[in-house]
XYZ file of C-alpha atoms in Angstrom:
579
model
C 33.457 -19.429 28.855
C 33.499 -16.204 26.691
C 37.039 -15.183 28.513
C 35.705 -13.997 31.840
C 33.854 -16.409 34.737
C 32.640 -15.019 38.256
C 33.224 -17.549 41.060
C 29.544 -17.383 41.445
C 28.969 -18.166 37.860
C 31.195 -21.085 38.454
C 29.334 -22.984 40.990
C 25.838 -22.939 39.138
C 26.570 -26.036 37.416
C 27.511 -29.095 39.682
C 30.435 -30.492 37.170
C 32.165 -26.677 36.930
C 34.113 -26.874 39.718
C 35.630 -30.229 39.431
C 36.530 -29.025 35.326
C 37.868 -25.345 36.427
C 40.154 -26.882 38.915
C 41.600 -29.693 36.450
C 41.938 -26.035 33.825
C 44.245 -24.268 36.280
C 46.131 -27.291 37.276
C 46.621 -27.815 33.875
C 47.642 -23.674 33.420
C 44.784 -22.949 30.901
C 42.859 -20.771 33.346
C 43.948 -19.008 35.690
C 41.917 -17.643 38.940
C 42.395 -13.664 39.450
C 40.937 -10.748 41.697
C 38.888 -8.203 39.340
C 39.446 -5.198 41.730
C 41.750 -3.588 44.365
C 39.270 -2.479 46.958
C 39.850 -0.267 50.715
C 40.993 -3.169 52.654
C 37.204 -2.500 54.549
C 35.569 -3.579 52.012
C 37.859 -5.799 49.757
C 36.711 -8.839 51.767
C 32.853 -7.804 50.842
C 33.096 -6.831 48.153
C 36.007 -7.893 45.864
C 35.346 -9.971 43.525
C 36.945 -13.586 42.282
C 36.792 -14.270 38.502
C 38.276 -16.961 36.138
C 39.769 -16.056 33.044
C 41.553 -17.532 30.117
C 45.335 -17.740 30.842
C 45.983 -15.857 27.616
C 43.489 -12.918 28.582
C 44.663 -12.639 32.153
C 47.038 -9.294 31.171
C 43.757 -7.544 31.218
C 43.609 -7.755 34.620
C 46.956 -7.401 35.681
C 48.558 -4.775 37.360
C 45.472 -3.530 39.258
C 43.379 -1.194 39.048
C 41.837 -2.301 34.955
C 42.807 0.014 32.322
C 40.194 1.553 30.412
C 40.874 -0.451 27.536
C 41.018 -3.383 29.157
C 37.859 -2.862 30.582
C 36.100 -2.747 27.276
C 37.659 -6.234 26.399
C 36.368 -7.553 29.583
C 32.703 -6.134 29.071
C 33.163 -7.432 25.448
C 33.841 -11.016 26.592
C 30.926 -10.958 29.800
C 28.214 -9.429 26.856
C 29.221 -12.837 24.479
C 28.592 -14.723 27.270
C 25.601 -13.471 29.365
C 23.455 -12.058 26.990
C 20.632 -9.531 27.551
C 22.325 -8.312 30.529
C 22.397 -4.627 32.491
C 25.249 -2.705 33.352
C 24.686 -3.148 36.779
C 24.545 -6.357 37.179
C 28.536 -6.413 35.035
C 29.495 -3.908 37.701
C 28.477 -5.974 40.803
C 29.770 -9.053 39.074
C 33.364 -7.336 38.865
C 33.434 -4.783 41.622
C 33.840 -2.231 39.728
C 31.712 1.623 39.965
C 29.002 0.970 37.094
C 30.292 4.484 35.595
C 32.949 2.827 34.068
C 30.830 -0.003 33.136
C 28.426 2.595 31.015
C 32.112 4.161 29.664
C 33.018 0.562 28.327
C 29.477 -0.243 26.781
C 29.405 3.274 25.151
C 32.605 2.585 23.162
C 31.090 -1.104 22.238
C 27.941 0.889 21.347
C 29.518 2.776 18.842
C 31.559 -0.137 17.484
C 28.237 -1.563 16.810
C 28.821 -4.834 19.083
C 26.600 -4.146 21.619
C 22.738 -2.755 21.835
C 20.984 -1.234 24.307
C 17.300 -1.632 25.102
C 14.426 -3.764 27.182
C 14.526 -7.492 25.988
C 13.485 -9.648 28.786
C 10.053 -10.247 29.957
C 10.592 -8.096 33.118
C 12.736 -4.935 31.624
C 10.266 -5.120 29.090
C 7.810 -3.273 31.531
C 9.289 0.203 31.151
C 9.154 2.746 28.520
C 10.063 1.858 25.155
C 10.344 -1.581 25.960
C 10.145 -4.186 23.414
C 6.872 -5.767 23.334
C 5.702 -9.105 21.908
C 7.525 -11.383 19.828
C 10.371 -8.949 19.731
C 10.758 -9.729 22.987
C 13.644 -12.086 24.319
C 11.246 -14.463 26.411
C 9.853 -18.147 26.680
C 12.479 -21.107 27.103
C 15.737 -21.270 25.192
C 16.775 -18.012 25.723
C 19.815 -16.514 27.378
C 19.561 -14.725 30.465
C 21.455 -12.447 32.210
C 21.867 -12.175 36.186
C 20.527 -9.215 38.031
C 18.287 -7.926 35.152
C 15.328 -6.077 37.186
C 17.095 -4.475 40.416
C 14.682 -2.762 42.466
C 11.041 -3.646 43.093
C 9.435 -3.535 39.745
C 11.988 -0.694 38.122
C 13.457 -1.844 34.792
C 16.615 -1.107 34.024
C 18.195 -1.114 30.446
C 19.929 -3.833 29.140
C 22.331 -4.537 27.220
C 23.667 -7.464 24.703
C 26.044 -8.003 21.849
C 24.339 -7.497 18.810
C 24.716 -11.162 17.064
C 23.578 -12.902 20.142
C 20.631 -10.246 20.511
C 19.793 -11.504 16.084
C 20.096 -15.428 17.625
C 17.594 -15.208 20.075
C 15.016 -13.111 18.187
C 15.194 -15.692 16.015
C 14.747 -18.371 18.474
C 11.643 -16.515 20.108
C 10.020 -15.601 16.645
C 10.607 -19.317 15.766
C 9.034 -20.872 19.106
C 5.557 -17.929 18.689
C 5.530 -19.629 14.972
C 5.494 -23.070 15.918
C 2.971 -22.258 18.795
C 0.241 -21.535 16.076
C -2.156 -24.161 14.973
C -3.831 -23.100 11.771
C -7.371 -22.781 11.395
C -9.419 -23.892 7.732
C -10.723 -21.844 5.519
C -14.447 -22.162 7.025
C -13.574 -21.311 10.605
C -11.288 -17.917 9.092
C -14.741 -17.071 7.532
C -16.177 -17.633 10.362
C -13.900 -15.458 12.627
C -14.000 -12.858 9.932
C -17.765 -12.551 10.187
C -17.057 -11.706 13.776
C -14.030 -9.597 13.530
C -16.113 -7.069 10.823
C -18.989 -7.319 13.223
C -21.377 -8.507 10.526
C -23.024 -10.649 13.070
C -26.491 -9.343 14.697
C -24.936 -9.770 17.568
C -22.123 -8.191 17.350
C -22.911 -5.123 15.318
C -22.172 -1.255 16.711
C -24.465 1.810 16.956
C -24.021 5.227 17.141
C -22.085 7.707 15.487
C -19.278 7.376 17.411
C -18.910 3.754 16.504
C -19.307 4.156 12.777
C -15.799 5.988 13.390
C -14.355 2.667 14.664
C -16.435 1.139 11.337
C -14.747 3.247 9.107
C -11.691 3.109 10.156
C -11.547 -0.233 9.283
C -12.820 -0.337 5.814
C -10.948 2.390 5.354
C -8.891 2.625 1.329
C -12.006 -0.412 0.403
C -13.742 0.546 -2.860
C -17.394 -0.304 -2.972
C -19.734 0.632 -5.364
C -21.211 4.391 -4.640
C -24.840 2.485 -4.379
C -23.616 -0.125 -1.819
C -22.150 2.127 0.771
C -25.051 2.910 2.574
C -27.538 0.064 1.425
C -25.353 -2.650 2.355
C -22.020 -2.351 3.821
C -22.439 -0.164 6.601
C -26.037 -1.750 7.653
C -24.776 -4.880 7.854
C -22.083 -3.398 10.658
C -24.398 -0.803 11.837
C -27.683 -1.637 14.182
C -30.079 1.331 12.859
C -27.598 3.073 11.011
C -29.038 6.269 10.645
C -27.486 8.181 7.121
C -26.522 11.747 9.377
C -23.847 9.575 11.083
C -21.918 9.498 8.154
C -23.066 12.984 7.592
C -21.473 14.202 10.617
C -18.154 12.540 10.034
C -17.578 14.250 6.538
C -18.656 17.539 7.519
C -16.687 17.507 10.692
C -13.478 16.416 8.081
C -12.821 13.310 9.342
C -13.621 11.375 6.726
C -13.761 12.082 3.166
C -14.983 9.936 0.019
C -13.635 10.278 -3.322
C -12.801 7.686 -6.354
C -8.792 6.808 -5.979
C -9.028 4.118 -9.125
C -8.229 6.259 -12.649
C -10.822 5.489 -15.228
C -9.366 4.128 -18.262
C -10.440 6.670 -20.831
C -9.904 8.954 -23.071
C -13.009 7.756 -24.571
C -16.690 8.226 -23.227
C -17.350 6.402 -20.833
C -20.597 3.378 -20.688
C -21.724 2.853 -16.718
C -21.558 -1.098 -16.240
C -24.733 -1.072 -14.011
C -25.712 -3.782 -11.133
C -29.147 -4.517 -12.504
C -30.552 -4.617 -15.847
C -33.843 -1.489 -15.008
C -30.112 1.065 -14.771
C -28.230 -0.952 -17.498
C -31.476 0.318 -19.510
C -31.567 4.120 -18.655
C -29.559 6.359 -21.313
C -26.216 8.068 -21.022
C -26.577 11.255 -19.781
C -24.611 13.188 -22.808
C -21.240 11.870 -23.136
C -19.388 12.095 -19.962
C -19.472 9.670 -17.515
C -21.849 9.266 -14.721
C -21.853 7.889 -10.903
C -23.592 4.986 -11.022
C -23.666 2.415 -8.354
C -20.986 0.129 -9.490
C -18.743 3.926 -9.281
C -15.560 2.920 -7.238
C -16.205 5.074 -4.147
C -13.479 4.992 -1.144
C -13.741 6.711 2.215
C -10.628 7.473 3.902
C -9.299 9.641 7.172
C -8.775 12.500 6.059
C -5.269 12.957 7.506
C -4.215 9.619 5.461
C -5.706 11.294 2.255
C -2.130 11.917 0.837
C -0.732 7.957 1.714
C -3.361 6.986 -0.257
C -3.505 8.850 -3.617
C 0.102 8.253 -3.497
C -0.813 4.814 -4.694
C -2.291 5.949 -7.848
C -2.682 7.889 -10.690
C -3.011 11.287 -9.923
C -3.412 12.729 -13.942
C -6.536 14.280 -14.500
C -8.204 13.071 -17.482
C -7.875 15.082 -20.576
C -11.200 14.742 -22.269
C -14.392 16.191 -20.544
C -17.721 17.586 -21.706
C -17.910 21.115 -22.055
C -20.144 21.633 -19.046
C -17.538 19.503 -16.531
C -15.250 21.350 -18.136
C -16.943 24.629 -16.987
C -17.541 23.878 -13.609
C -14.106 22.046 -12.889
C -12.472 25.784 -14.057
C -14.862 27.367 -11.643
C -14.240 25.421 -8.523
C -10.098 25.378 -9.808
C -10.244 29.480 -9.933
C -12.392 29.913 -6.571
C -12.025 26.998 -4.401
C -14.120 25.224 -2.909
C -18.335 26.313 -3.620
C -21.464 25.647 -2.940
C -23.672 24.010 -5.637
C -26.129 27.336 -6.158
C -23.064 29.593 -6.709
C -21.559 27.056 -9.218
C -24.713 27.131 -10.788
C -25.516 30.643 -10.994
C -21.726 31.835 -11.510
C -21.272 29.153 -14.836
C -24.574 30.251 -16.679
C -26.081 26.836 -16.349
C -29.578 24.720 -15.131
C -28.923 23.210 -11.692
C -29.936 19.789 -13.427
C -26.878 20.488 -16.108
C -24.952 21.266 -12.931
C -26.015 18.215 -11.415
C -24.628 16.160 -14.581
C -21.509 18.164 -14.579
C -20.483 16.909 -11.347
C -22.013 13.640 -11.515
C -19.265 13.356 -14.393
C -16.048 15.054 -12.287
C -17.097 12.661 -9.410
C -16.926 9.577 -11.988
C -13.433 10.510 -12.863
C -13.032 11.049 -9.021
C -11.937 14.733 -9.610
C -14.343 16.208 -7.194
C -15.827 15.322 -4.284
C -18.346 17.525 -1.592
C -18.367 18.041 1.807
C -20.866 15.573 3.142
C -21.981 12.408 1.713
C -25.089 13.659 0.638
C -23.710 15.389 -2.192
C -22.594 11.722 -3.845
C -26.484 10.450 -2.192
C -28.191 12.842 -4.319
C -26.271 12.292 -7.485
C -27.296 8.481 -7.056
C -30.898 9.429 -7.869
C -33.067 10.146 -10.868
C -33.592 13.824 -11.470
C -37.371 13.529 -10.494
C -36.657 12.136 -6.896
C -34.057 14.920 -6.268
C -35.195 17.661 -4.147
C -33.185 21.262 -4.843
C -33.209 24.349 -2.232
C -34.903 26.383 -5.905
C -37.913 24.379 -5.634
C -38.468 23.027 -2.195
C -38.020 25.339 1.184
C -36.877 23.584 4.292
C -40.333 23.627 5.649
C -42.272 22.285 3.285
C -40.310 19.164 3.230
C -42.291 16.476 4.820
C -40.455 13.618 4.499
C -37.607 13.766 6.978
C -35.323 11.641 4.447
C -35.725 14.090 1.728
C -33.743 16.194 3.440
C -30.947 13.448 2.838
C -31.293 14.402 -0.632
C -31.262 17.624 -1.303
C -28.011 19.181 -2.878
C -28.520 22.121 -0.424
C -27.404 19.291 2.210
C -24.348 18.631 0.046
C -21.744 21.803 1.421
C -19.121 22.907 -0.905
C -18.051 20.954 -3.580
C -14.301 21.054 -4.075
C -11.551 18.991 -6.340
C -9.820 16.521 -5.211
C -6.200 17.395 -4.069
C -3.576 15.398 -6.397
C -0.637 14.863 -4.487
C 2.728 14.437 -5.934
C 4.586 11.500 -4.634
C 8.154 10.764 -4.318
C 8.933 7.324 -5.136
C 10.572 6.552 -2.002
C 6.377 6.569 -0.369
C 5.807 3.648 -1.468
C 8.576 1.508 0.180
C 8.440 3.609 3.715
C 5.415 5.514 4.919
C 2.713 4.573 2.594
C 3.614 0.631 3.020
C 3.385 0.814 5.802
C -0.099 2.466 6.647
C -1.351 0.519 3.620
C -0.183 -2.983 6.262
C -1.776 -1.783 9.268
C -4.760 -0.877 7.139
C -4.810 -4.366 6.428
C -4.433 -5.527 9.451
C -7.546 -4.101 11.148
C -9.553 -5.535 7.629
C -8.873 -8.656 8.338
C -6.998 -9.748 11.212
C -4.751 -11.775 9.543
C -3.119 -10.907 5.753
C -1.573 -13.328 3.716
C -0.987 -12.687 -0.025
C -4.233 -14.644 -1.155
C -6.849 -11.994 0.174
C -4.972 -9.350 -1.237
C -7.248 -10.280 -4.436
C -10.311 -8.784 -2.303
C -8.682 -5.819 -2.399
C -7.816 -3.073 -5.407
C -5.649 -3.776 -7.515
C -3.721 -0.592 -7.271
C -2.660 -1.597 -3.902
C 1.695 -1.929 -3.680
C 3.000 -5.406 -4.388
C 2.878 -7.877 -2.457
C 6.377 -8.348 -1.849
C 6.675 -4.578 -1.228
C 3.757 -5.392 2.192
C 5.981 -8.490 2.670
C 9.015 -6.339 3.614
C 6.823 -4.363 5.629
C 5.301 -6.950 7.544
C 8.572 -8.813 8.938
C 9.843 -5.161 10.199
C 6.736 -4.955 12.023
C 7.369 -8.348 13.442
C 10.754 -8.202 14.171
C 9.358 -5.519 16.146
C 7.009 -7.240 17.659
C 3.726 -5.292 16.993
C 2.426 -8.401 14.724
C 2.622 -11.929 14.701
C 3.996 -14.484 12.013
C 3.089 -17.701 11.518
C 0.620 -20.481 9.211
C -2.578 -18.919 10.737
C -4.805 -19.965 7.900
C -4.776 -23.993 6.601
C -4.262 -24.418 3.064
C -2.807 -20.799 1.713
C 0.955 -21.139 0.208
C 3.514 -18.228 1.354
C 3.735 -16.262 4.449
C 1.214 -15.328 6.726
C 0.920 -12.226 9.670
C -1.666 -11.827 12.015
C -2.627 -9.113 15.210
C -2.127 -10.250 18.369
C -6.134 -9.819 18.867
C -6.510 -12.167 15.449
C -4.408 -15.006 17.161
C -6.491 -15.080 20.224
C -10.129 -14.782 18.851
C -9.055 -17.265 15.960
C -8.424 -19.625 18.931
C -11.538 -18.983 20.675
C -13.466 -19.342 17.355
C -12.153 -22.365 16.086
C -13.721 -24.103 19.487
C -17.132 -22.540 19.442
C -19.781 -25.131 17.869
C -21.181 -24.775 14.570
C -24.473 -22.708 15.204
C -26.025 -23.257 11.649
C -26.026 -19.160 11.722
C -26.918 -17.833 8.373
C -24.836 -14.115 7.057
C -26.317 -12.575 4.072
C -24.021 -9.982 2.377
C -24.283 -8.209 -1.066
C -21.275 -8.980 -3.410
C -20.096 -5.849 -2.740
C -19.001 -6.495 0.578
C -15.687 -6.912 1.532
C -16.557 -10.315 3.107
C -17.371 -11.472 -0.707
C -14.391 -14.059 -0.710
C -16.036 -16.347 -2.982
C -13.349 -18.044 -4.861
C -10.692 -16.277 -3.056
C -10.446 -18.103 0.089
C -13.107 -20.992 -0.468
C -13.174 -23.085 -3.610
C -15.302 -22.415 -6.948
C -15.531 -19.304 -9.028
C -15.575 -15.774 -7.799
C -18.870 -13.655 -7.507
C -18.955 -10.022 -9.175
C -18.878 -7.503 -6.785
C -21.634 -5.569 -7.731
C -24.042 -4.097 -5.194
C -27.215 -6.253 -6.537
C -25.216 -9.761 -6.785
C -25.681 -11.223 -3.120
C -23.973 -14.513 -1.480
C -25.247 -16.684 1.483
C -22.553 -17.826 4.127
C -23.680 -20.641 6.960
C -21.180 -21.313 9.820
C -18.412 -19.789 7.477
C -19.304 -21.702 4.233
C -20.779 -20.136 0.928
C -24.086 -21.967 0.183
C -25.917 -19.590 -2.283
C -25.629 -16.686 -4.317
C -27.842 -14.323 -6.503
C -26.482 -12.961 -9.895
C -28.316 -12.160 -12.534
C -32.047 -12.710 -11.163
C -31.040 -16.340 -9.998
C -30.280 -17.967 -6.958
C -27.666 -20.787 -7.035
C -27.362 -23.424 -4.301
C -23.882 -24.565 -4.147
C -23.861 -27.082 -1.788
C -26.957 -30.025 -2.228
C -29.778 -28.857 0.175
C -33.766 -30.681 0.656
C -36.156 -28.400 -1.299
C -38.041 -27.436 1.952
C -34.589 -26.484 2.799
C -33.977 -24.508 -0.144
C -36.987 -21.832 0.698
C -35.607 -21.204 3.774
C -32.324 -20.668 2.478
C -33.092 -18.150 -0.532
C -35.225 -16.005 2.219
C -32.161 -15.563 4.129
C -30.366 -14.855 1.352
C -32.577 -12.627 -0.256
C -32.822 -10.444 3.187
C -31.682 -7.225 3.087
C -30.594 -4.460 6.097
C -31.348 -1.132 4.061
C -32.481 1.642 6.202
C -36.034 2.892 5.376
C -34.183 6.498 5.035
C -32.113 5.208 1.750
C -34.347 2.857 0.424
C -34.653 4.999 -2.333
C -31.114 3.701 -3.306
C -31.046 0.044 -3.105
């Protein structure tokens, strides 16, 4: 009875009455008058309540101490739950100012917490929105929650009670999830990165929304353009990307350290680059180079994650130009050149090596575009004027196009990132990826990433909250799983839509390569020439090494059919000179 029954309360079950009365006859309870009102109103408004003999000096002599008061609100808050203070006041006749007085001591005991847990109250500002939430059946409710038409008011309830039915709701979202298998995640996965020719985006405003997403991904330098954007973008046009750098919205650099003191040997995706020679004995951006592209703004979250000592041992010409660009900021590539004493080409490998060892990167992406090209195919502002270029692409090349080359700001990071801020972008990061995170995919990812118990921690704040779901989204995947609210729904909606015997060719380099993480058999390299076959959400070739390799049985007339799809690629014409 938590101490304190209205006479209201009292009659909502049928078998209360007859039980209160045999209570007071027996002199356990005992029936009192919460308030002395004007004799006007007393008959309106004052207000009949049952307490527990032992607790009845709180209400005796009239009018209720102060500190009695906060006993009473303690006992009505153990017993009503999320509850406002209006509704306490009406119940007791009392002015709801000393209501607010009574929960403002229990505030600061820490017994009781303010806020907007019910469905309804969870309308207003700051309200508590999904699972967080104290909704669905089984939960405790308190009378006169909403008062007015449509205006939440805050509630209140006792802290332990508040813990008891989170845990209730968070347990009843859980159980309302039916997991889907492996094929039909791949399947809503294809959808959700908008890999699908039907659902890709255009336009350089959507290639923000692109970005954002694959946003702390590496990816081979090569495959950025070739593959991974095509295969989101519908005519994805090289300036977008362009546009976004310049503007300093996005930036591209190498996070990953390289390993080395020693010089460094390019592990190249095909065996024609495997072949060319080392260009002297720095390293060089090839296009298996890690290369990330980030929001500018989250640059610092980021590079918190890794290892931000510059590398010790450089040739004397990256040596040269990292000491110019350190002493005069950021430059464009014919004052580096003519300031340092050296050919543009030797310029060209000087920062093809600082790149590499992702110390500097350039304004636009055309400064890493050029450096992915032989020295013949180049085109340089010495040579070749503006208009005598004919090709419009060459112009995509140029390391006039490239702006300033800078280094790459090294932030210092305080221990403490990892575990608070950084964690916590690195989740939602996640999040938008893939829809749904669970400690498995985390192998798609790099492996400089926080642990995954650190995410872990992150993840159930951001549930308790109610901004993500938990739950066993995904069939067949040990340990705990967290999904979007968007995720849940269009896993639903995918796991009834018919097998359409769609084919999805990707490189390796993809993102979506999940070979061997989330379907059975070995993994696939993720290099930009390696390339894997998915139909309806399951793997059924892949290309390594100059060979295709079935892995499910298919007719031979079948098999043509199947390598052309796999084989097709979505390079624009205007970078074809990379693939």
């Amino acid at each position: 009875m938590a101490d304190v029954l209205t006479d209201e309360e009292r009659q909502r079950n049928a078998a209360w009455p007859r039980l209160m009365d045999e209570l007071a006859a027996s002199g356990r309870v005992a029936r009192v008058w919460a308030a002395a009102l004007p004799a006007a109103e007393s008959d309106a408004r004052r207000a009949i309540v049952w307490v527990a003999t032992e607790r009845r000096a709180l209400f005796e002599p009239l009018p209720i101490s102060d500190e009695s008061l906060v006993e009473i609100v303690r006992g009505r808050l153990e017993g009503l739950g999320p509850v406002t203070a209006s509704a306490i006041a009406d119940s007791l006749a009392l002015p709801a100012s000393r209501i607010n007085i009574a929960l403002g001591k229990l505030e600061a005991e820490g017994f009781a917490m303010r806020g907007r847990f019910s469905p309804g109250a969870a309308q207003g500002p700051g309200a508590v929105q999904g699972s967080g939430a104290v909704q669905g059946s089984g939960t405790v409710r308190g009378a006169g929650t909403v008062r007015g038409a449509g205006v939440a008011e805050e509630e209140w309830c006792e802290r332990r009670l508040l813990a008891r039915v989170h845990r209730y709701t968070v347990k009843r979202l859980r159980a309302e999830i039916e997991p889907v298998q492996a094929r039909d995640f791949l399947r809503f996965l294809c959808e959700w990165q908008r890999v699908l020719p039907e659902s890709r985006m255009q336009g350089s405003d959507a290639l923000a929304a692109v970005l954002t997403q694959l946003e702390g991904f590496e990816a081979p330098a090569g495959a950025w353009e070739t593959e991974i954007l095509p295969s989101r973008m519908a005519e994805y046009e090289p300036q977008w990307l362009d546009e976004h750098c310049r503007a300093g919205r996005v930036v591209w650099t190498r996070l990953a350290a390289r390993g080395t003191a020693r010089p460094a040997v390019a592990v190249s995706a095909n065996a024609a680059q495997a072949a060319e020679p080392e260009r002297g004995r720095g390293a060089s951006p090839v296009r298996s180079t890690p290369i990330t592209l980030l929001a500018r703004r989250n640059v610092p979250l980021w590079s918190a994650l890794t290892d931000q000592t510059d590398p010790t041992q450089l040739t004397s010409r990256a040596a040269s130009v990292a000491e110019f660009i350190r002493e005069h900021g950021a430059s464009f590539f014919d004052e580096i050149a003519e300031r340092v004493g050296m050919l543009p080409v030797e310029v060209e490998d000087a920062l093809a090596e600082l790149v590499a060892l992702g110390m500097v990167n350039s304004d636009s992406f055309a400064g890493l575009r050029v450096l992915l090209l032989p020295s013949g195919r180049r085109s340089r502002s010495s040579s070749t004027s503006y208009a005598s270029r004919r090709k419009r692409r060459l112009a995509l090349f140029g390391m006039a196009d490239a702006g300033r080359w800078a280094l790459v700001r090294r932030t210092a990071a305080a221990a403490s990132n990892r575990g608070d801020e950084a964690v916590e972008h690195i989740v939602r990061t996640l999040l938008r990826r893939w829809g749904v995170i669970f400690w498995k995919l985390l192998g798609r990812e790099a492996d400089w990433l926080p642990p995954w118990r650190d995410m872990l921690m992150c993840c159930r704040r951001l549930e308790a909250r109610g901004e993500i779901r938990g739950g066993r989204f995904v069939a067949g995947f040990s340990g705990e799983q967290f999904a979007t609210p968007e995720a849940v729904g269009l896993l639903r909606d995918v796991r009834r839509k018919p097998h359409t015997q769609q084919y999805v060719s990707l490189s390796a380099a993809d993102p979506l390569n999940l070979i061997g993480i989330v379907t059975p058999g070995a993994r696939l390299a993720s290099l930009a020439g390696n390339r894997l076959l998915y139909r309806d959400g399951l793997p059924i070739a892949t290309y390594a090494a100059e060979d295709v390799q079935y892995l499910v049985d298919l007719p031979e007339k079948e098999q043509w059919e199947v390598k052309t799809a796999l084989l097709r690629r979505h390079t624009p014409l205007a970078v074809d000179d990379l693939a």
